[in-house]
CSV table of C-alpha atoms in Angstrom, one decimal:
chain,number,residue,atom,x,y,z
A,254,UNK,CA,119.5,90.2,57.7
A,255,UNK,CA,116.3,87.8,58.1
A,256,UNK,CA,114.4,86.0,55.7
A,257,UNK,CA,111.1,83.9,55.3
A,258,UNK,CA,109.8,82.9,52.2
A,259,UNK,CA,106.2,81.0,51.5
A,260,UNK,CA,106.2,80.0,48.2
A,261,UNK,CA,102.4,78.8,48.3
A,262,UNK,CA,100.3,82.0,48.1
A,263,UNK,CA,97.4,79.3,48.1
A,264,UNK,CA,96.6,75.7,49.3
A,265,UNK,CA,93.5,73.3,49.1
A,266,UNK,CA,93.0,70.2,51.2
A,267,UNK,CA,89.9,68.0,51.2
A,268,UNK,CA,88.5,67.7,54.7
A,269,UNK,CA,90.1,65.0,57.1
A,270,UNK,CA,93.5,64.9,54.3
A,271,UNK,CA,96.5,66.5,56.0
A,272,UNK,CA,98.4,69.4,54.5
A,273,UNK,CA,101.9,70.6,54.1
A,274,UNK,CA,102.5,74.4,54.4
A,275,UNK,CA,106.1,75.2,53.3
A,276,UNK,CA,108.5,77.4,54.7
A,277,UNK,CA,112.2,78.5,54.3
A,278,UNK,CA,114.0,81.0,55.9
A,279,UNK,CA,117.6,82.8,56.2
A,280,UNK,CA,119.4,83.8,58.9
A,281,UNK,CA,122.9,84.3,60.5
A,282,UNK,CA,121.9,83.8,63.6
A,283,UNK,CA,123.0,80.6,65.3
A,284,UNK,CA,120.1,80.8,67.7
A,285,UNK,CA,116.3,81.5,66.1
A,286,UNK,CA,113.0,80.9,66.7
A,287,UNK,CA,110.7,79.7,64.3
A,288,UNK,CA,106.8,80.2,64.8
A,289,UNK,CA,103.5,79.7,62.3
A,290,UNK,CA,100.4,81.5,63.1
A,291,UNK,CA,96.8,81.0,61.6
A,292,UNK,CA,94.9,84.6,60.7
A,293,UNK,CA,91.3,83.8,59.9
A,294,UNK,CA,88.8,85.7,58.0
A,295,UNK,CA,88.1,87.7,61.6
A,296,UNK,CA,92.2,89.4,61.7
A,297,UNK,CA,93.3,87.8,65.0
A,298,UNK,CA,96.6,86.0,64.6
A,299,UNK,CA,96.1,82.9,66.4
A,300,UNK,CA,100.0,81.1,67.7
A,301,UNK,CA,100.1,77.3,66.4
A,302,UNK,CA,103.5,76.1,66.6
A,303,UNK,CA,107.2,77.0,68.0
A,304,UNK,CA,110.4,75.5,67.4
A,305,UNK,CA,113.5,76.7,68.7
A,306,UNK,CA,116.5,76.1,66.6
A,307,UNK,CA,118.5,74.2,69.1
A,308,UNK,CA,115.4,72.0,69.7
A,309,UNK,CA,115.8,68.5,68.7
A,310,UNK,CA,112.9,66.8,68.2
A,311,UNK,CA,110.6,68.3,65.7
A,312,UNK,CA,107.5,70.6,67.7
A,313,UNK,CA,104.1,69.3,67.7
A,314,UNK,CA,100.7,70.8,68.7
A,315,UNK,CA,97.9,68.6,68.9
A,316,UNK,CA,96.6,68.6,65.1
A,317,UNK,CA,100.0,70.6,64.1
A,318,UNK,CA,103.9,69.5,63.7
A,319,UNK,CA,106.6,71.1,62.1
A,320,UNK,CA,108.9,69.4,60.0
A,321,UNK,CA,112.1,71.4,60.6
A,322,UNK,CA,115.2,70.2,58.7
A,323,UNK,CA,117.8,73.0,60.0
A,324,UNK,CA,120.2,72.1,56.9
A,325,UNK,CA,117.7,72.8,54.5
A,326,UNK,CA,116.4,76.0,56.6
A,327,UNK,CA,112.9,74.8,56.4
A,328,UNK,CA,110.1,74.6,58.8
A,329,UNK,CA,107.3,73.5,56.9
A,330,UNK,CA,103.8,73.2,59.1
A,331,UNK,CA,101.6,70.2,59.0
A,332,UNK,CA,98.3,70.0,59.4
A,333,UNK,CA,96.5,66.6,60.1
A,334,UNK,CA,93.4,65.3,59.2
A,335,UNK,CA,91.9,68.7,58.2
A,336,UNK,CA,88.8,70.6,59.1
A,337,UNK,CA,86.7,73.1,57.4
A,338,UNK,CA,87.5,75.5,60.6
A,339,UNK,CA,91.7,75.0,59.7
A,340,UNK,CA,90.8,77.7,56.5
A,341,UNK,CA,92.6,80.6,56.7
A,342,UNK,CA,96.0,82.6,56.1
A,343,UNK,CA,98.7,80.7,57.5
A,344,UNK,CA,102.0,83.0,58.0
A,345,UNK,CA,105.2,81.7,59.1
A,346,UNK,CA,107.6,83.8,61.0
A,347,UNK,CA,111.2,84.1,62.4
A,348,UNK,CA,113.1,86.0,66.1
A,349,UNK,CA,116.9,85.7,66.1
A,350,UNK,CA,118.5,86.0,69.0
A,351,UNK,CA,120.5,89.6,69.8
A,352,UNK,CA,120.3,92.4,67.0
A,353,UNK,CA,117.6,90.1,65.5
A,354,UNK,CA,114.8,89.8,67.8
A,355,UNK,CA,112.5,91.8,65.9
A,356,UNK,CA,110.0,89.1,64.3
A,357,UNK,CA,110.2,88.4,60.3
A,358,UNK,CA,107.0,87.4,58.8
A,359,UNK,CA,106.6,85.2,55.7
A,360,UNK,CA,103.6,86.6,52.7
A,361,UNK,CA,101.5,83.9,54.0
A,362,UNK,CA,99.8,81.1,52.7
A,363,UNK,CA,95.7,81.3,52.0
A,364,UNK,CA,94.4,77.8,53.1
A,365,UNK,CA,90.7,76.3,52.0
A,366,UNK,CA,89.6,73.2,53.1
A,367,UNK,CA,87.0,71.8,51.0
A,368,UNK,CA,84.5,69.4,52.5
B,1,UNK,CA,98.8,82.0,78.2
B,2,UNK,CA,99.5,85.3,78.1
B,3,UNK,CA,96.9,87.8,76.6
B,4,UNK,CA,97.3,90.6,74.4
B,5,UNK,CA,94.1,93.0,74.1
B,6,UNK,CA,94.0,95.9,71.4
B,7,UNK,CA,91.2,98.1,71.3
B,8,UNK,CA,89.6,99.6,69.3
B,9,UNK,CA,88.7,96.6,67.2
B,10,UNK,CA,86.9,98.4,64.9
B,11,UNK,CA,86.8,102.6,63.8
B,12,UNK,CA,85.6,104.6,61.5
B,13,UNK,CA,86.8,108.6,61.1
B,14,UNK,CA,86.8,111.2,59.3
B,15,UNK,CA,89.3,112.6,57.3
B,16,UNK,CA,91.5,115.2,59.2
B,17,UNK,CA,91.2,113.5,62.6
B,18,UNK,CA,93.3,111.4,64.8
B,19,UNK,CA,92.6,108.1,66.0
B,20,UNK,CA,94.2,106.5,69.1
B,21,UNK,CA,95.1,102.6,69.4
B,22,UNK,CA,95.6,100.9,72.1
B,23,UNK,CA,98.0,98.1,73.4
B,24,UNK,CA,97.6,96.2,76.4
B,25,UNK,CA,99.6,93.3,77.8
B,26,UNK,CA,97.2,92.1,80.4
B,27,UNK,CA,99.3,89.8,82.5
B,28,UNK,CA,102.9,89.8,81.9
B,29,UNK,CA,105.5,93.0,81.2
B,30,UNK,CA,106.7,93.7,77.5
B,31,UNK,CA,109.9,95.9,77.2
B,32,UNK,CA,109.1,95.8,73.2
B,33,UNK,CA,106.0,95.6,71.3
B,34,UNK,CA,105.5,95.9,67.9
B,35,UNK,CA,103.2,97.6,65.6
B,36,UNK,CA,102.0,96.2,61.9
B,37,UNK,CA,100.3,97.3,59.3
B,38,UNK,CA,98.1,94.9,57.0
B,39,UNK,CA,96.9,95.4,53.8
B,40,UNK,CA,93.6,92.9,52.3
B,41,UNK,CA,95.3,89.5,51.4
B,42,UNK,CA,99.1,90.6,52.6
B,43,UNK,CA,101.4,89.7,55.2
B,44,UNK,CA,102.3,92.0,58.4
B,45,UNK,CA,104.3,95.0,57.5
B,46,UNK,CA,106.4,96.4,60.9
B,47,UNK,CA,105.9,99.9,61.1
B,48,UNK,CA,107.7,100.3,64.3
B,49,UNK,CA,109.2,98.7,67.3
B,50,UNK,CA,107.7,100.1,70.6
B,51,UNK,CA,110.3,100.4,73.5
B,52,UNK,CA,109.2,101.2,76.9
B,53,UNK,CA,110.6,104.3,78.2
B,54,UNK,CA,112.1,105.6,74.8
B,55,UNK,CA,111.1,106.5,71.5
B,56,UNK,CA,110.0,104.0,69.0
B,57,UNK,CA,112.3,102.7,66.4
B,58,UNK,CA,110.6,103.2,63.0
B,59,UNK,CA,111.2,101.1,60.0
B,60,UNK,CA,112.1,103.2,57.1
B,61,UNK,CA,109.1,104.9,54.7
B,62,UNK,CA,106.5,104.9,58.0
B,63,UNK,CA,106.6,109.0,58.9
B,64,UNK,CA,107.0,109.2,62.7
B,65,UNK,CA,105.3,112.2,63.1
B,66,UNK,CA,102.3,110.3,61.3
B,67,UNK,CA,101.8,107.4,63.2
B,68,UNK,CA,102.7,108.8,67.1
B,69,UNK,CA,104.0,105.8,69.2
B,70,UNK,CA,103.9,106.0,73.0
B,71,UNK,CA,105.6,103.1,75.5
B,72,UNK,CA,105.0,104.9,78.8
B,73,UNK,CA,104.4,101.8,80.4
B,74,UNK,CA,105.2,98.2,80.6
B,75,UNK,CA,101.8,97.0,79.6
B,76,UNK,CA,100.8,99.9,77.7
B,77,UNK,CA,101.1,101.1,73.7
B,78,UNK,CA,99.6,103.4,71.8
B,79,UNK,CA,99.4,104.4,68.3
B,80,UNK,CA,98.1,107.3,67.4
B,81,UNK,CA,97.4,108.1,63.6
B,82,UNK,CA,97.3,111.8,63.0
B,83,UNK,CA,95.4,113.7,60.6
B,84,UNK,CA,93.9,110.4,59.2
B,85,UNK,CA,93.3,110.4,55.7
B,86,UNK,CA,91.7,107.7,53.4
B,87,UNK,CA,95.1,106.0,52.9
B,88,UNK,CA,95.4,105.5,56.3
B,89,UNK,CA,92.6,103.1,56.1
B,90,UNK,CA,94.0,99.8,57.3
B,91,UNK,CA,94.1,96.5,59.7
B,92,UNK,CA,96.7,97.8,62.6
B,93,UNK,CA,98.0,95.0,64.7
B,94,UNK,CA,100.4,95.0,67.9
B,95,UNK,CA,102.3,92.3,69.4
B,96,UNK,CA,104.3,91.8,72.3
B,97,UNK,CA,106.9,88.9,73.4
B,98,UNK,CA,107.0,88.2,77.1
B,99,UNK,CA,110.8,87.0,76.6
B,100,UNK,CA,113.8,88.5,74.8
B,101,UNK,CA,116.3,87.0,72.5
B,102,UNK,CA,114.5,84.3,69.8
B,103,UNK,CA,112.4,82.7,72.5
B,104,UNK,CA,109.3,83.4,74.1
B,105,UNK,CA,106.1,83.1,71.9
B,106,UNK,CA,105.1,87.0,70.4
B,107,UNK,CA,101.4,87.6,71.9
B,108,UNK,CA,99.1,89.7,69.1
B,109,UNK,CA,96.0,92.0,69.8
B,110,UNK,CA,93.3,91.6,67.7
B,111,UNK,CA,93.7,94.1,65.3
B,112,UNK,CA,92.0,97.4,65.2
B,113,UNK,CA,90.4,98.1,61.4
B,114,UNK,CA,90.7,101.8,60.9
B,115,UNK,CA,88.3,102.8,58.1
B,116,UNK,CA,89.3,106.6,57.4
B,117,UNK,CA,86.1,108.5,55.5
């Protein structure tokens, strides 16, 4: 079975600073994908970044980067130069191959960016 | 990128009525779509996996007679909340993938906020 753990229910960061949102996972699948989504108060789920389990390089998308540490089974999201518009819920998710293709989501982290 | 459209975004209905929510993949064929329910400040709770041309697979504790899912085509899945009651009020959101296995981004609809009076 797959499991995603986000241990930070809430995080605060000053505008323009960097912040790391934690995510650890557990799976028996050798092949899997890790995702981060942002959910603002409007409710839409916005895709941020994807990391495949066999990817050698850490994924980056603009101000978002994924610190993938496979041995530790962690996939932390790093947001650099935080902006007020980054305030939202952030969800870590995982999809496996074969029978574990159903996506699993963490409980989410609420990020608040202070001016 | 691929787009998933969900409609309606908000619906208010009287207790006892049925409400249908549509989820469409606009530019790709989605053999599998997922329906989630989300309570305020909580994570997404998977309700069911919708497979085109076959019956949906419901998660434990989800009443299949209450939440009817139909996936009649590769681009459309519908969730019907039958005989809705106030406790069914929630945020419902669908997602679809344009690839199988562990790859392929999950694309989400905009979500539907249901309020049952």
